[in-house]
Each structure stands twice: as structure tokens, then as C-alpha cells.
Short mmCIF file of C-alpha atoms and ligand atoms in Angstrom, two decimals:
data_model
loop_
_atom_site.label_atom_id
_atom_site.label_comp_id
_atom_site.label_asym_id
_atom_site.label_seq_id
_atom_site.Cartn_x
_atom_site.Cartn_y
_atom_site.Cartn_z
CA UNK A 1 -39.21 -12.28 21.37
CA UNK A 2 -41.95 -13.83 22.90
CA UNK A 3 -42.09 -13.17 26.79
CA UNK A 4 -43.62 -15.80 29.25
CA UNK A 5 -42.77 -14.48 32.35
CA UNK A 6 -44.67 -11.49 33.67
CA UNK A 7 -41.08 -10.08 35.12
CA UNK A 8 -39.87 -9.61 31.91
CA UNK A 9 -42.97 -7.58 30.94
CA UNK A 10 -42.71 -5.24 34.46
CA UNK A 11 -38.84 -4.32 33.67
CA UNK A 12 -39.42 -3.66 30.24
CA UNK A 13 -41.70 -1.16 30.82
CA UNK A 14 -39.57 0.33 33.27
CA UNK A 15 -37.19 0.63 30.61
CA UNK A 16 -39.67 2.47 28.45
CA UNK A 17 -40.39 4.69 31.03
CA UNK A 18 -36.99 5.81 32.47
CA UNK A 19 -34.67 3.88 30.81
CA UNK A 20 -32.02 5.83 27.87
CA UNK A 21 -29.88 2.82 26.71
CA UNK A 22 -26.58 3.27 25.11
CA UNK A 23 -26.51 3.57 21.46
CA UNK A 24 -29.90 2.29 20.85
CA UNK A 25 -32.84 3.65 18.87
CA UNK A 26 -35.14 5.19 21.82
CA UNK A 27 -38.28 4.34 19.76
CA UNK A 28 -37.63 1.03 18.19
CA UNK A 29 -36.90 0.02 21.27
CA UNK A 30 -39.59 1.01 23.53
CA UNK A 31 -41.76 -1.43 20.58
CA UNK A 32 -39.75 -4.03 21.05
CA UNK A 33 -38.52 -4.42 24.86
CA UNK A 34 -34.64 -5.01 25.58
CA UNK A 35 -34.09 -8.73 26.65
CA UNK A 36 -33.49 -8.82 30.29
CA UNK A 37 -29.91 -10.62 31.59
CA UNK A 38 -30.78 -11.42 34.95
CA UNK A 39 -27.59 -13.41 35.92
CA UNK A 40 -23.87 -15.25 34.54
CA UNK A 41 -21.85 -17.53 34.93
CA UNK A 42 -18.59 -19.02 33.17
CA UNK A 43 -19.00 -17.90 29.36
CA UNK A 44 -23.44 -18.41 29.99
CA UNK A 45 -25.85 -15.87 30.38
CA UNK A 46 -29.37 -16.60 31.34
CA UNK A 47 -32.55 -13.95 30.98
CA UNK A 48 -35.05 -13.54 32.26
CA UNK A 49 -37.07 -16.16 29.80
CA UNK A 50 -34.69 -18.56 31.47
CA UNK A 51 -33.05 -19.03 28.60
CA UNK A 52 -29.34 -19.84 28.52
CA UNK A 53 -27.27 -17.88 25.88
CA UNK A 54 -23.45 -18.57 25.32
CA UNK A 55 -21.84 -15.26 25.11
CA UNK A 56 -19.54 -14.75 21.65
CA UNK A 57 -18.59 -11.32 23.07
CA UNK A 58 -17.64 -11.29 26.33
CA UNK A 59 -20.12 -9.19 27.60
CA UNK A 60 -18.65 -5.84 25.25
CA UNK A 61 -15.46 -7.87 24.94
CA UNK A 62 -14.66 -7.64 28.58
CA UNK A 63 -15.06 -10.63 31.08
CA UNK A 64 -11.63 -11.92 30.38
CA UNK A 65 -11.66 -14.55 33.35
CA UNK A 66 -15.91 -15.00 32.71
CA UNK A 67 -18.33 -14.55 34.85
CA UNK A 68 -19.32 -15.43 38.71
CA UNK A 69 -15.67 -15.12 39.92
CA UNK A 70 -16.44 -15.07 43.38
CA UNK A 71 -12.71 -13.69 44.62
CA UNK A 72 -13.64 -10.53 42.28
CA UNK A 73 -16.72 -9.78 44.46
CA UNK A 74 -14.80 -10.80 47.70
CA UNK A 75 -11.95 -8.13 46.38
CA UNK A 76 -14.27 -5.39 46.27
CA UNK A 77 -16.19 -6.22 49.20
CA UNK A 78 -13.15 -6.15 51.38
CA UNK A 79 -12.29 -2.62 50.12
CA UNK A 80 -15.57 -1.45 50.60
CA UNK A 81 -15.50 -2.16 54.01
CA UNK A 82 -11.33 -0.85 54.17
CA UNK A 83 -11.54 2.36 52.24
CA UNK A 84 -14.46 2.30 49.95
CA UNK A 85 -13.22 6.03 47.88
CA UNK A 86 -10.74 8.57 48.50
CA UNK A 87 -9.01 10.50 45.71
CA UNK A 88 -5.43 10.78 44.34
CA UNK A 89 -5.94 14.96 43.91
CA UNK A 90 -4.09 16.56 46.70
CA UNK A 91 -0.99 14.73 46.95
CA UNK A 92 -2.54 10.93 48.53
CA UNK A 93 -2.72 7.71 47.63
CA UNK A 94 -4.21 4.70 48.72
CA UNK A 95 -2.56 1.06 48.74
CA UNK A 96 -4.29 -0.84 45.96
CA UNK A 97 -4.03 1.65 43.69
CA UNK A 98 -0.31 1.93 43.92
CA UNK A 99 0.07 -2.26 43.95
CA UNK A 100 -2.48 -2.10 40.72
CA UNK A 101 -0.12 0.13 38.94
CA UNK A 102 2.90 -1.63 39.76
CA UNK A 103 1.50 -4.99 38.66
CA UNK A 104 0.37 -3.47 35.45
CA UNK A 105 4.27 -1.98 35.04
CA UNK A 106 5.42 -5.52 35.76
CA UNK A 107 3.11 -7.28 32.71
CA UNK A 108 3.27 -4.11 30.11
CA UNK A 109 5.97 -3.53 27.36
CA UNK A 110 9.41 -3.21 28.80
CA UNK A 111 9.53 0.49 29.74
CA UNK A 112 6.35 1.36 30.28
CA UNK A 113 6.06 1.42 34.27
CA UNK A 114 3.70 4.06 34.68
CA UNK A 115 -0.20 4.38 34.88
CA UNK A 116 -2.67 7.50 35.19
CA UNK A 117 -5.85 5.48 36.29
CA UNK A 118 -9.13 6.66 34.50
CA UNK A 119 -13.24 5.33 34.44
CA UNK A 120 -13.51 3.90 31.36
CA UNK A 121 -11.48 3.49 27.89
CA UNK A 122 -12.53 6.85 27.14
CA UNK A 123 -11.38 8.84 29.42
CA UNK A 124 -8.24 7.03 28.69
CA UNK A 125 -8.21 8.57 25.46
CA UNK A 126 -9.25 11.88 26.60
CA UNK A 127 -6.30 11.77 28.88
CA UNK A 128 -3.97 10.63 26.06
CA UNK A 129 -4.70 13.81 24.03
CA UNK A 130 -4.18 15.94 26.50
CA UNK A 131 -1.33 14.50 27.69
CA UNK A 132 0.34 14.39 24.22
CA UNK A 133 -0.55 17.91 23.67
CA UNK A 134 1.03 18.57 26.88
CA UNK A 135 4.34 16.96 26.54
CA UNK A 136 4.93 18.57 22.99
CA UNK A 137 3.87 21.78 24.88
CA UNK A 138 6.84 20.98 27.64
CA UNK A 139 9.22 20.20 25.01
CA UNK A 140 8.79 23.59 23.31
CA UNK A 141 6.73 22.34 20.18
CA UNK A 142 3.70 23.67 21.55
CA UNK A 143 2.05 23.39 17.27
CA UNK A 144 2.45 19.64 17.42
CA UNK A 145 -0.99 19.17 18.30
CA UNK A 146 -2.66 17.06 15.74
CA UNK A 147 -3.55 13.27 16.64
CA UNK A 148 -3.51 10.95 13.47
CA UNK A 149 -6.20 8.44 13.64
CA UNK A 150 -8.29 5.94 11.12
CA UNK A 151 -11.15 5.38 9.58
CA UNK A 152 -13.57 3.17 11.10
CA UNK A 153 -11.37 2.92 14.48
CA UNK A 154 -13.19 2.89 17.89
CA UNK A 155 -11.81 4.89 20.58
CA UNK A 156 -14.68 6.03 22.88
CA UNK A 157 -18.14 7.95 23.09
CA UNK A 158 -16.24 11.08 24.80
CA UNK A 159 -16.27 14.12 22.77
CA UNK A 160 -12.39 13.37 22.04
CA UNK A 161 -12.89 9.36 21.66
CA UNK A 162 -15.62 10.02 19.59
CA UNK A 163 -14.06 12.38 17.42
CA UNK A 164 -10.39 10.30 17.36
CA UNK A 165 -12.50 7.23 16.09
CA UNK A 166 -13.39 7.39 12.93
CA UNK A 167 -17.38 6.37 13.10
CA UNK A 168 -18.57 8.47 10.84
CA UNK A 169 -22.09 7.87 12.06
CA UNK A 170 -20.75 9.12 15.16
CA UNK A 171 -19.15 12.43 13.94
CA UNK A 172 -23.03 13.23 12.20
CA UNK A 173 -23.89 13.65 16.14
CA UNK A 174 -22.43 16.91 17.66
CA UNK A 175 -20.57 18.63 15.20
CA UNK A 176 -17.11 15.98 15.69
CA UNK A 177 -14.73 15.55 14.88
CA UNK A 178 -12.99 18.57 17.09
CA UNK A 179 -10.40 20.03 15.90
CA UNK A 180 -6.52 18.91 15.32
CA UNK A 181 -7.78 14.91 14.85
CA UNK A 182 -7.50 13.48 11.44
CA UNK A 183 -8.31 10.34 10.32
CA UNK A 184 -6.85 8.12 7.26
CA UNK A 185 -7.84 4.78 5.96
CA UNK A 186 -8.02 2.15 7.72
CA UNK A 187 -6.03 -1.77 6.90
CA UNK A 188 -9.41 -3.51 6.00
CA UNK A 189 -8.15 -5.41 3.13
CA UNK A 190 -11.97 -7.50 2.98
CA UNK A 191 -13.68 -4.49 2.28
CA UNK A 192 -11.40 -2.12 1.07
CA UNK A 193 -8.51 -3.96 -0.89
CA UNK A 194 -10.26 -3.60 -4.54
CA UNK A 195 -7.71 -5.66 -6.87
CA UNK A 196 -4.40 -5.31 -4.67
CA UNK A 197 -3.18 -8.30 -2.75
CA UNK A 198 -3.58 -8.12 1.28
CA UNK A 199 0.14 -7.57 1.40
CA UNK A 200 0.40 -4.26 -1.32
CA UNK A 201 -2.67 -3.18 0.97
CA UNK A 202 -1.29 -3.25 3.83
CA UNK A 203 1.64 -1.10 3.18
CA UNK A 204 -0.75 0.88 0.43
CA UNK A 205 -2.52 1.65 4.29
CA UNK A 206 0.31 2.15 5.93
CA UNK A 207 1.72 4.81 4.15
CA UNK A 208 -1.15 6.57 4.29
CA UNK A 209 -0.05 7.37 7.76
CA UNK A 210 3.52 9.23 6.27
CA UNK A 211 1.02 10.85 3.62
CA UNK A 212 -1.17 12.20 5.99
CA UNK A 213 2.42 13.06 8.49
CA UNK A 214 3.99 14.90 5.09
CA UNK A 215 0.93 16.88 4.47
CA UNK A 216 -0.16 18.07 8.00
CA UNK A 217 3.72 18.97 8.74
CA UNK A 218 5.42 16.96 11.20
CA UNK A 219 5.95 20.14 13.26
CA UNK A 220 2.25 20.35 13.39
CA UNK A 221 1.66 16.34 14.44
CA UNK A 222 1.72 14.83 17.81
CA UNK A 223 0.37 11.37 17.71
CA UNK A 224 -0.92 8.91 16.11
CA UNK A 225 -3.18 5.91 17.62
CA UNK A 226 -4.21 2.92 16.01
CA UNK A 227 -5.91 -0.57 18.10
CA UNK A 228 -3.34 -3.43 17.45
CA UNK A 229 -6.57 -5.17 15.96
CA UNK A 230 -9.79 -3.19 15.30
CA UNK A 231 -12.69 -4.25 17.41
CA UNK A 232 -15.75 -2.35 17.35
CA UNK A 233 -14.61 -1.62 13.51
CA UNK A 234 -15.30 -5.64 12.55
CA UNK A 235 -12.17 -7.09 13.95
CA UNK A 236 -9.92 -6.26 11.75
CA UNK A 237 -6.54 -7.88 11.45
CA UNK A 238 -4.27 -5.63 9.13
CA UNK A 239 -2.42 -7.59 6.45
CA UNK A 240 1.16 -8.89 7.78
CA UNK A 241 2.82 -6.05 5.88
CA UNK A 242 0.79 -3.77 7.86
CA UNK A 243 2.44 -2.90 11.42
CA UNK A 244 6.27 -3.73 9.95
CA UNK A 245 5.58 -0.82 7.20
CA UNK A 246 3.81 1.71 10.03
CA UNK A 247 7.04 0.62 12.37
CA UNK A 248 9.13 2.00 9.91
CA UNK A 249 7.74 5.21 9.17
CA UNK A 250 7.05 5.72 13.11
CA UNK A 251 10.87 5.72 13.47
CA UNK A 252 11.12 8.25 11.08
CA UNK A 253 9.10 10.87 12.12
CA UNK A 254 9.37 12.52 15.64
CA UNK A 255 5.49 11.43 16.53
CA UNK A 256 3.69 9.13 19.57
CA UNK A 257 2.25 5.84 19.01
CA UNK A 258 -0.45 5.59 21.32
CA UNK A 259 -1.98 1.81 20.91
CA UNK A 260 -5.01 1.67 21.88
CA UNK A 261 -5.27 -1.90 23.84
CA UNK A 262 -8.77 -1.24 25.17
CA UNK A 263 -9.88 -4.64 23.19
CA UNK A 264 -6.73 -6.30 22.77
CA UNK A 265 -5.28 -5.67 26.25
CA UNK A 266 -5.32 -8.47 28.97
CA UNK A 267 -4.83 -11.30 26.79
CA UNK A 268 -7.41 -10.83 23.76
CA UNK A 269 -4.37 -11.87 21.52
CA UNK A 270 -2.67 -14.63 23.72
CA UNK A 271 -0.23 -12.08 24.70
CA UNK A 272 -0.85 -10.19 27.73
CA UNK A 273 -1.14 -6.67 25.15
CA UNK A 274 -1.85 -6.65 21.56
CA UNK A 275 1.41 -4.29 21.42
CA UNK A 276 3.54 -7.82 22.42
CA UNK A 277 1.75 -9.32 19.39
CA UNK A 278 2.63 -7.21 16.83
CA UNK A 279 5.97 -6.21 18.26
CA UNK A 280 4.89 -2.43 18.48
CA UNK A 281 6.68 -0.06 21.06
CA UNK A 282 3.89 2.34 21.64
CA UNK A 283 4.37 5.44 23.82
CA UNK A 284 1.46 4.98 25.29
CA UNK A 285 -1.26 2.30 25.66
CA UNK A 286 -4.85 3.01 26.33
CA UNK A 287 -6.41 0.17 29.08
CA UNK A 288 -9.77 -0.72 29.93
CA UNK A 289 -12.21 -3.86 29.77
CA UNK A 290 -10.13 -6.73 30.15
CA UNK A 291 -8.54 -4.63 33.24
CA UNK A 292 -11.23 -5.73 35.70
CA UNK A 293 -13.23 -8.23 33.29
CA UNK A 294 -15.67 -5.58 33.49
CA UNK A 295 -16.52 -6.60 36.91
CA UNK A 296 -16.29 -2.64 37.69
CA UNK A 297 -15.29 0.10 36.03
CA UNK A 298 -12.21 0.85 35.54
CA UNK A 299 -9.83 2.19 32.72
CA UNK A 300 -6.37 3.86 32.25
CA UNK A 301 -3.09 5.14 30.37
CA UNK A 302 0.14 3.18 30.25
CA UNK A 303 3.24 5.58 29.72
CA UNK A 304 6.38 5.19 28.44
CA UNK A 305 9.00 5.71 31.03
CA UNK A 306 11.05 8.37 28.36
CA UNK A 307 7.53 10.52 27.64
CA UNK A 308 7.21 10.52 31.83
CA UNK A 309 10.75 12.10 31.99
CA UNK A 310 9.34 14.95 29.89
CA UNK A 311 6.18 14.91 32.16
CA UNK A 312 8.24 15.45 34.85
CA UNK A 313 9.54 19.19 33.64
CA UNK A 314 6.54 20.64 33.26
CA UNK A 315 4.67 21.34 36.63
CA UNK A 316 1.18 20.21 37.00
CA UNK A 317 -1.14 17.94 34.56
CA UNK A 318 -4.53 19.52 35.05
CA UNK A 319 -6.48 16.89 34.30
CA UNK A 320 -8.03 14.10 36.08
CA UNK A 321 -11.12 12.42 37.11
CA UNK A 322 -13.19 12.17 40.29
CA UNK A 323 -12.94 7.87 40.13
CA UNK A 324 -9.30 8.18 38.96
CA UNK A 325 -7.59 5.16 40.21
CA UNK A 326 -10.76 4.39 42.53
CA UNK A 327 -9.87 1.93 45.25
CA UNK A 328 -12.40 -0.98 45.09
CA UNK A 329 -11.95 -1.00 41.03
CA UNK A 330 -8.15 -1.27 41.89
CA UNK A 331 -8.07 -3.84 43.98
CA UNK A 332 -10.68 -6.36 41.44
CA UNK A 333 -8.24 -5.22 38.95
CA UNK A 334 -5.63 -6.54 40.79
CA UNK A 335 -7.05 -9.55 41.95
CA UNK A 336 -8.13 -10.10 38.05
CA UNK A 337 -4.68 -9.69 36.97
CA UNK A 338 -3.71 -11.99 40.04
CA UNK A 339 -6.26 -14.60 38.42
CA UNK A 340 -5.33 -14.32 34.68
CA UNK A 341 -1.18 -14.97 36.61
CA UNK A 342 -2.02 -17.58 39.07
CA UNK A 343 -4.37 -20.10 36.46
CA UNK A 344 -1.57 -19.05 33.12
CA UNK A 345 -5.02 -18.02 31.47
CA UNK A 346 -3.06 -16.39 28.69
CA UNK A 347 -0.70 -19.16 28.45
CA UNK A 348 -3.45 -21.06 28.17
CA UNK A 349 -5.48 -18.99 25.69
CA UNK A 350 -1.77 -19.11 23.70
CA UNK A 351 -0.82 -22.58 23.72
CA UNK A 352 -4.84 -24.15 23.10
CA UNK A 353 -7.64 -22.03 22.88
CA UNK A 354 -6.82 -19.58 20.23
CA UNK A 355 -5.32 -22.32 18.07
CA UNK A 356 -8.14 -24.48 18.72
CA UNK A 357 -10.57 -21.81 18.37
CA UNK A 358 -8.87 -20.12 15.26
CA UNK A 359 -8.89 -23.89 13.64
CA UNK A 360 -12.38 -24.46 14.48
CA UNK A 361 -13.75 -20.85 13.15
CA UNK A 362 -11.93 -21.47 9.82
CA UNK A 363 -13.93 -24.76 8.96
CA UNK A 364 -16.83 -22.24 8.48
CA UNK A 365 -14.93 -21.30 5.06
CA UNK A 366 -16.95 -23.84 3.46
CA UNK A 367 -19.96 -22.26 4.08
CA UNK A 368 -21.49 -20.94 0.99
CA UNK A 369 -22.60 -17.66 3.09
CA UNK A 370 -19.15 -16.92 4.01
CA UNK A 371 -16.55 -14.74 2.24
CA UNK A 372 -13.42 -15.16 4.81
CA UNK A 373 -12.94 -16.07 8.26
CA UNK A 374 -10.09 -14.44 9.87
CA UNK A 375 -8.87 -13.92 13.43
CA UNK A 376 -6.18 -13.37 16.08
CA UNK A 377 -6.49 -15.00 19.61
CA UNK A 378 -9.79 -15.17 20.73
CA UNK A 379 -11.26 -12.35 18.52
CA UNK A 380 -13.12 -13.98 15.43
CA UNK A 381 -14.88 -12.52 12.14
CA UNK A 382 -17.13 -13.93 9.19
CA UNK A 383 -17.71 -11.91 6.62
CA UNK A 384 -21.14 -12.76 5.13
CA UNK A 385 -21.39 -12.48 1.26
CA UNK A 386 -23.23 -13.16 -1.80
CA UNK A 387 -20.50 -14.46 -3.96
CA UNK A 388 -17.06 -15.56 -2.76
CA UNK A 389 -15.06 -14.73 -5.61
CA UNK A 390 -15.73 -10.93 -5.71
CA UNK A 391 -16.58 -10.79 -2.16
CA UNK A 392 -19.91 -9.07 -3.14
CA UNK A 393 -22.70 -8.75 -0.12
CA UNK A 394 -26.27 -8.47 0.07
CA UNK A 395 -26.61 -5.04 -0.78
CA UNK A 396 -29.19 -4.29 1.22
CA UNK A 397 -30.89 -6.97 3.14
CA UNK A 398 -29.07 -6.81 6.27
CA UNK A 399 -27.57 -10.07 6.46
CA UNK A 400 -25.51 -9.16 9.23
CA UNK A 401 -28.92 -8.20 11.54
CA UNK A 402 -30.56 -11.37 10.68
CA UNK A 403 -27.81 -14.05 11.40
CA UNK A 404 -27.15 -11.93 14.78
CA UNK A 405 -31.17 -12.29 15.22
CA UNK A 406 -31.05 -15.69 14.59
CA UNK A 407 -28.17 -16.27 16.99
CA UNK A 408 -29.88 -14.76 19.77
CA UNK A 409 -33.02 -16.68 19.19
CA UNK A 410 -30.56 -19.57 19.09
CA UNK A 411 -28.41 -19.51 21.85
CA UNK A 412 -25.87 -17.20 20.94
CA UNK A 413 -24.44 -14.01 21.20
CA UNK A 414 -22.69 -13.14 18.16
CA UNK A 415 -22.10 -9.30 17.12
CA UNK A 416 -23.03 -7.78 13.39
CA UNK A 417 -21.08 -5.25 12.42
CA UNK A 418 -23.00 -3.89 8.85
CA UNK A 419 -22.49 -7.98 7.18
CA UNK A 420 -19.12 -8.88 9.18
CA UNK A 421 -20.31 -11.00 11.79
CA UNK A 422 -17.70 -10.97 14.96
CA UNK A 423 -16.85 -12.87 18.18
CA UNK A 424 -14.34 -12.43 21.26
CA UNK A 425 -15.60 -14.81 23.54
CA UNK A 426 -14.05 -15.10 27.29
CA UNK A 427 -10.89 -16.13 27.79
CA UNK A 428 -11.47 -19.02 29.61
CA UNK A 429 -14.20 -21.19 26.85
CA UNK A 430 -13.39 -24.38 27.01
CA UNK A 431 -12.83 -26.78 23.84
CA UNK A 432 -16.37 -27.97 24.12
CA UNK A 433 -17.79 -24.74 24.54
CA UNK A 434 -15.96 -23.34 21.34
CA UNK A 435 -17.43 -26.32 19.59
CA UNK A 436 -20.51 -25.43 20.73
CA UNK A 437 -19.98 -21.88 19.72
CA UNK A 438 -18.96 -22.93 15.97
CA UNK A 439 -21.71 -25.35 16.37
CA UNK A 440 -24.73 -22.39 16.85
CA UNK A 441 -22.73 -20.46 14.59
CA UNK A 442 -23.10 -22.64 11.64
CA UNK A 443 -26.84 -23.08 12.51
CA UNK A 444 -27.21 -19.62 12.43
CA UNK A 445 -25.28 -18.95 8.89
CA UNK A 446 -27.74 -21.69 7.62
CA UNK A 447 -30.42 -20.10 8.87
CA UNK A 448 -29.58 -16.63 7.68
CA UNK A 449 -28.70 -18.08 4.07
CA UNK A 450 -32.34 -19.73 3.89
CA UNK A 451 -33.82 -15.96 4.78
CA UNK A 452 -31.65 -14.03 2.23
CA UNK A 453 -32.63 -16.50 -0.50
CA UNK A 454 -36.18 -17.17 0.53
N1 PXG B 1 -11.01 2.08 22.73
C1 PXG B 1 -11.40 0.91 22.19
C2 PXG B 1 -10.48 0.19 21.27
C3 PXG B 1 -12.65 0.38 22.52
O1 PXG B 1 -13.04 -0.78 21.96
C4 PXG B 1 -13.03 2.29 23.94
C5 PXG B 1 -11.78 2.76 23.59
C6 PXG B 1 -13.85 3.09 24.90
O2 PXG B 1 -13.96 2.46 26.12
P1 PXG B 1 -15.19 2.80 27.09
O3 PXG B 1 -14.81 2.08 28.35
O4 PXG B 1 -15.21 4.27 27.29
O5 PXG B 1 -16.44 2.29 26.42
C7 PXG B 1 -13.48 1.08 23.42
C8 PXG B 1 -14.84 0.57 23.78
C9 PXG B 1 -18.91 -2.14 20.13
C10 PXG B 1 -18.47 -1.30 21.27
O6 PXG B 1 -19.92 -1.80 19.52
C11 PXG B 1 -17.14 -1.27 21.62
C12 PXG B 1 -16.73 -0.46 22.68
C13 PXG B 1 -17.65 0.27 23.39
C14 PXG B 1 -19.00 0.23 23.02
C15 PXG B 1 -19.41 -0.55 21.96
O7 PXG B 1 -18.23 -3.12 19.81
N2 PXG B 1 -15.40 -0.39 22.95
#
């Protein structure tokens, strides 16, 4: 990246020099410099180049509503000034967090009218496992500890959501996963289907999941937690045989669902959870991102009204976090939620974005780079591929890494995940801006095809 202004230059060596950034290579990118976002608005990102970017991903699939809401910073600027912390430890509360978790009771699963308010979708899952373990423990099945997960899932950079996803590049760093989480495969019928159909695979991967509950002992298992739609993984919509088949064996066994809605959540699918989507009742639902747009931090656990009647019995949770339910992330949440209400944003995203978007995403088929396009809502992935037929890749070349390059340099953020490339763009694109997202992308796939064969 070539870097014109002598700004960029000063903060990127402040990065060098103090700056850790999140999953990154330390050393490859002190040699290269991050780019610099200075400022947003809508679904556009400028940095500090002055270039404009259109963001495919929603910041890290977050800003629901987009950016430069103004009654988001007036929200927490107001309870800054009101009551800008106190905690929920010692038997208190505060206002918004109480209105924030009845507004999320009133939009969630029929049911589900109770929230335990964490930082991020992490400590949502941290809670989650110790609140299952807890609830089998108050029930008098104190061995049914083990949490069934899958492969190539994403549920957090904690030790727990670290070890419950199943990143196996993750687990190489600090000895994961911990013990009493097992993972099985995962409903990836692109990469993983061989010679069955999508539907045989997806109840092939589905009963893995009464495999896995027949092998462990369903004494000995507590939950299992799957996203609706894998995000992180390469947005990864299970075959329709998928969630009827896990339904079924769920209503077998005495276990949890836990869905994790981190991604899907808030409207991702066109349906205020991806739960509503798919039809799942989960027992609990893991919340985060689309919460506050990522205008603050903010993230939390959704529980099922029956598991909080257990709850109830057994004395105190010990467990809990200093920013639990924090008031100025409360009250953006609610005004968020008051946002995606007041302008039908999901309605919207329902009735003519996701179609439109879906439609427009699709066209890309043709594309001699491109092995399937698939999608739910406003989450979108291309697979990238050498041959169509057998849905070979590259081996090798890092497709994935140049197209995203080449989308970047273009105008574009679009994510790589290994050669799936992958999208989830803010709710609120407009028709023209989705045309100019399919637009770049197409550029980009030409681009990328030119490098691979060059
Ligand atoms: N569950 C899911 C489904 C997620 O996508 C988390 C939990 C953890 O949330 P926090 O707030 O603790 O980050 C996530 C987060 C990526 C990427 O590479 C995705 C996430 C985070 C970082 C990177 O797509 N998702």
C-alpha cells in the first residue's frame, strides 16, 4: 500500500511500537503497516489515504444499522452524564439495563425472557458453560458436563470460546481444547460432502451429533452449541436436511441447545435471530455484535424461561463480569434495537435486500473462478476454485488472500476465509450499493483469476 500522507506513516509506527493487534502476525505486520480507518459512515469507510472503501463485513459483522448513527452517540452520551457505571453485584440495578433486557425478551424466541448481560460474545460463551454445568449440577446430574461442539465453529478467543470452537489453529495455542468440550464435523457440504448429495450430508452431519451423544453417554453430556449459520467458519449454510435431522435427535436426548446467534442475531438472516430462521428452540442463545452495531461493547446470554426455573433452586451463580450489563452499552443497545423497530430494518432486509442481494450474488455463478455462491440474508460466500465440476482449488496459491488483496486495493472489503471468499454487509445497503458491491466483487474475481493463471 503505498502511503501519501505523512499521518499514515506517524500512526503506523506507533503501531509498531506499542501496538499488539488481534490475531495478526506481529512481524509481518510491523513490515507492512496496518491501513489506518480514520472515520464511517453508512456502509463507507474512509482511511487515512482518503480512500473510500465499501465495507462487505460490517465492520466484524457488526454495524447492523451502519455507521455515523448519531442517536447511538447521543444514547451513550446521555448516560454518561446520568450514571456512566455501576454494577449489578450486590443486589442493584440500574434502569437501562433492566429496559435492555426486557426489550430483548420481547424480540427473542417465545420463552426466552431472560438475559445475563456480558462484554463481548465470549464471555457469553464462557457464561453458557458454566451455567449449563451449573444447572445439571442443580438438577442432581452433576457428570453431565460435556459441551458438544463442531469443527470449524467460532465461538470466542476466551479460553472456553476458544476451546468450544473448533479452530484448530486456535487449539495449537495454549494447550485447548480444556477439558469436557468435544467437537464433531461440521455441515460444510462445499468442502466436505465428497460424492454424497447436500441433502444425505446434511443428515450424514447431523447424526454425527447422536454419535458423538451415544458414545460420550448422555449422562455424561450437557450441551451442545452450534451458530444457526457459521460465520467466521466461511458462512456456512447447512444443507436443508441439516437443522430438521439435529431437531429430531435434540428431542431425544435430555441435552441444551445453546445457538450461538453472535453473527446471526439482530437480523443477519431477515429474522430478528437466526434461531426464528431455522425454526430451532434453543435453550439458550449467545448475543453480541449486532446488539449495539458494535457501537460499544456489549454481549450476553438469552435463557430459556424453563432452564431459569432450575436456576432459581440453586442459590448463587458465581460468575459474572465487572461490565456485566454496563449502563451506557445498555442504553445504545436499546436505542439500536429501538432503530432496527422504528425504520422495520429487518422487515426491510426480509422483504428486499436479502432477496435482492441473494439474486445479485448468484449471477457471479458464471464466473469461471467460482465454484458456488450460497447465502442466507445478508451473509454471502464464493467459493473460489480451479475447476467447477470437482470443486478442486488452487492448492496452494492462496487465491482467497489475493482476491481479498485485490478488493481492498479496489474499494472493497471482502473477507477470505482459506479460498471461500465471504460478505455480511450492513443491514441497511441500499440496492445501488449492493450493485456496487457485486460490481467490485466481480472486478476483483477477474482480477484474482488473471494472477492465478498468470
Ligand atoms: N460467537 C460467534 C458465532 C462469533 O462469530 C464470538 C462468538 C465471540 O465474540 P467476541 O465478541 O468475543 O469476539 C464470535 C466473534 C472472524 C471473526 O474472523 C469473527 C468473530 C470474532 C473475531 C473474528 O470472522 N466473531
Amino acid at each position: 500500500m503505498s502511503n501519501n500522507n505523512p499521518q499514515t506513516r506517524e500512526w503506523q509506527s506507533l503501531s509498531n511500537d506499542h501496538h499488539l493487534a488481534p490475531f495478526s502476525d506481529f512481524k509481518q505486520l510491523k513490515e507492512k503497516g496496518p491501513r489506518i480507518i480514520t472515520h464511517a459512515k453508512g456502509v463507507y469507510l474512509w482511511d487515512s489515504e482518503g480512500n473510500k472503501i465499501l465495507d462487505g463485513m460490517a465492520g466484524l459483522w457488526c454495524v447492523a444499522i451502519g455507521y455515523g448513527r448519531d442517536e447511538l452517540a447521543d444514547a451513550a452520551s446521555k448516560q454518561m452524564r446520568e450514571l456512566p457505571y455501576y454494577n449489578l453485584f450486590f443486589q442493584t440495578a440500574h434502569p437501562p439495563v433492566l429496559e435492555l433486557a426486557k426489550a430483548i425478551a420481547d424480540i427473542a424466541p417465545a420463552g426466552m425472557n431472560h438475559v445475563f448481560f456480558t462484554g463481548s460474545g465470549s464471555e457469553g460463551n464462557d457464561t453458557m458453560l458454566r451455567m449449563v454445568r451449573h444447572y445439571w449440577a442443580i438438577k442432581g446430574q452433576p457428570n453431565k458436563k460435556v459441551i458438544i461442539s463442531r469443527k470449524n465453529g467460532y465461538h470466542g478467543s476466551t479460553v472456553a470460546g476458544a476451546s468450544l470452537g473448533g479452530m484448530t489453529y486456535m487449539h495449537e495455542q495454549g494447550d485447548l481444547p480444556i477439558p469436557g468440550i468435544v467437537h464433531i464435523a461440521q455441515p460444510y457440504w462445499f468442502g466436505e460432502g465428497g460424492d454424497m448429495t447436500p441433502e444425505e450430508f446434511g443428515v450424514w452431519a447431523a447424526n454425527q451429533l447422536e454419535q458423538k451423544i451415544l458414545e460420550i453417554g448422555v449422562d455424561n453430556v450437557g450441551a451442545f452449541i452450534a451458530e444457526p449459520i457459521q460465520g467466521a467458519g466461511g458462512v456456512i449454510v447447512p444443507p436443508d436436511s441439516y437443522w430438521p435431522r439435529i431437531k429430531e435427535i435434540l428431542a431425544k436426548y435430555d441435552i441444551l441447545f445453546v445457538a450461538d446467534e453472535v453473527i446471526c442475531g439482530f437480523g443477519r438472516t431477515g429474522e430478528w435471530f437466526g434461531s426464528d430462521f431455522y425454526d430451532l428452540k434453543p435453550d439458550m442463545m449467545t448475543i453480541a455484535k449486532g446488539l449495539t452495531s458494535g457501537y460499544i461493547p456489549m454481549g450476553g446470554l438469552i435463557v430459556r424461561d424453563e432452564v431459569v426455573a432450575v436456576l432459581n433452586e440453586g442459590g448463587d451463580f458465581n460468575h459474572g463480569f465487572t461490565y456485566s450489563g454496563h449502563p451506557v452499552a445498555a442504553a445504545v443497545a436499546l436505542e439500536n434495537i429501538r432503530i432496527m423497530r422504528d425504520e422495520n430494518i429487518i422487515g426491510r432486509v426480509h422483504e428486499e435486500s436479502a432477496p435482492y442481494l441473494q439474486k445479485r450474488l448468484r449471477e457471479l455463478n458464471d464466473h469461471p473462478l467460482v465454484g458456488e455462491v450460497r447465502g442466507v440474508g445478508m451473509l454471502g460466500a464464493i467459493e473460489l476454485v480451479q475447476d467447477k465440476a470437482t470443486r478442486k482449488r488452487y492448492e496452494g496459491k492462496g487465491a482467497g488472500m489475493i482476491c481479498r488483496q485485490f478488493c481492498f486495493d479496489n474499494g472493497l472489503i471482502m473477507r477470505a476465509v482459506g479460498d471461500t471468499m465471504i460478505i455480511s454487509p450492513p443491514l441497511v445497503i441500499t440496492p445501488a450499493e449492493i450493485d456496487e458491491l457485486v460490481t467490485k466483487a466481480r472486478k476483483c474475481l477477474d482480477l484474482t483469476l488473471s494472477a492465478l493463471q498468470g
